[in-house]
Coordinates of C-alpha atoms in Angstrom, one line a residue:
M23 CA 12.2 9.8 9.1
R24 CA 11.5 12.8 7.2
L25 CA 13.6 11.8 4.4
S26 CA 11.7 8.5 4.4
W27 CA 8.5 10.2 4.7
A28 CA 9.5 12.6 1.3
L29 CA 10.7 9.9 -0.6
V30 CA 7.9 7.0 0.0
H31 CA 5.4 9.8 -1.3
S32 CA 7.5 11.2 -4.2
R33 CA 6.3 10.9 -7.7
N34 CA 9.3 9.4 -8.7
T35 CA 9.4 5.5 -8.7
D36 CA 13.1 5.0 -7.6
D37 CA 12.5 7.8 -4.7
V38 CA 9.8 5.6 -3.6
N39 CA 11.5 2.5 -3.9
R40 CA 14.4 4.0 -2.2
G41 CA 12.0 5.2 0.8
I42 CA 10.7 1.3 1.0
A43 CA 14.3 0.3 1.2
M44 CA 15.3 2.8 3.7
L45 CA 12.6 2.0 5.6
Q46 CA 12.3 -2.0 5.7
A47 CA 16.5 -1.5 6.4
S48 CA 15.4 0.3 9.8
L49 CA 12.0 -1.2 10.7
G50 CA 14.0 -3.9 13.3
G51 CA 15.8 -0.8 15.1
S52 CA 12.4 1.2 15.9
K53 CA 12.6 1.8 20.0
S54 CA 9.3 2.1 20.6
P55 CA 5.6 0.7 19.2
L56 CA 4.8 3.9 17.7
E57 CA 7.8 4.0 15.6
A58 CA 7.3 0.7 14.6
R59 CA 3.4 2.3 13.7
E60 CA 5.0 4.8 11.8
K61 CA 7.5 3.2 9.6
L62 CA 4.6 0.6 8.7
Y63 CA 2.5 2.8 7.9
L64 CA 5.1 4.8 5.7
L65 CA 5.8 1.2 4.2
A66 CA 2.0 0.8 3.2
V67 CA 2.2 4.8 1.4
G68 CA 5.3 3.2 -0.7
H69 CA 3.7 0.0 -1.2
Y70 CA 0.3 1.8 -2.4
R71 CA 2.4 4.5 -4.3
N72 CA 4.2 1.2 -6.2
G73 CA 0.1 -0.3 -7.0
D74 CA 1.1 -3.0 -4.5
Y75 CA -1.7 -3.0 -2.6
P76 CA -2.0 -6.4 -1.1
R77 CA 1.4 -5.9 0.4
S78 CA 0.0 -2.1 1.9
R79 CA -2.8 -3.7 2.8
Q80 CA -1.5 -6.1 5.2
L81 CA 1.3 -3.3 6.6
L82 CA -1.6 -1.5 7.4
E83 CA -3.4 -4.2 9.3
H84 CA 0.2 -4.4 11.2
C85 CA -0.3 -0.9 12.2
L86 CA -4.0 -1.4 13.2
E87 CA -2.6 -4.0 15.7
I88 CA -0.3 -1.5 17.2
Q89 CA -3.1 0.9 17.5
P90 CA -6.7 -0.2 16.3
G91 CA -8.6 2.6 15.3
W92 CA -5.9 5.0 13.6
G93 CA -7.7 7.3 11.0
Q94 CA -5.1 7.7 9.1
A95 CA -4.2 3.7 8.5
L96 CA -7.9 3.1 8.6
S97 CA -8.2 5.6 5.6
L98 CA -5.5 4.3 3.4
K99 CA -6.6 0.7 4.2
K100 CA -10.3 1.7 3.0
T101 CA -8.5 3.2 -0.5
V102 CA -6.7 0.4 -1.0
E103 CA -9.4 -2.0 -0.4
D104 CA -11.2 0.0 -2.9
K105 CA -8.4 -0.3 -5.6
I106 CA -8.2 -4.0 -4.9
A107 CA -12.0 -4.6 -5.6
K108 CA -11.9 -2.1 -8.6
G109 CA -9.0 -4.5 -9.8
I110 CA -10.7 -7.7 -9.2
A111 CA -14.3 -6.2 -10.6
T112 CA -12.0 -4.9 -13.9
T113 CA -10.4 -8.2 -14.6
A114 CA -13.6 -10.2 -14.3
V115 CA -15.3 -7.6 -16.7
G116 CA -12.2 -8.2 -19.2
L117 CA -12.9 -12.3 -18.6
L118 CA -15.9 -12.2 -19.4
V119 CA -15.8 -9.9 -22.2
G120 CA -13.0 -12.4 -23.4
I121 CA -15.3 -15.4 -23.2
A122 CA -17.8 -13.7 -25.0
A123 CA -15.9 -12.9 -27.8
A124 CA -14.4 -16.6 -28.1
V125 CA -17.8 -17.8 -28.1
A126 CA -18.9 -15.2 -31.1
R127 CA -16.0 -16.4 -32.9
K128 CA -16.8 -20.0 -32.1
N129 CA -20.7 -19.2 -34.0

């Protein structure tokens, strides 16, 4: 678990991906719900660090099914949801700018 933790928190993308792979391989062998929760959380951290926010949110929801109210998972979930909302807003603004530019060129 310590190596997986270190890998998913690394600044190196290859390390993060290695940590994700290790955690996914070991997830089925979790002996307790708390161990599964920890692995799911670390997977969520890894996916967050890779920019896969929807997958991260999904994993955090599984963590919260195991232990509702877990502060770490709730905090990261809020951060992930903020990133998703920001991405949607940025896409919408870009789309509007593109439409406005197309209309301006047409006129």
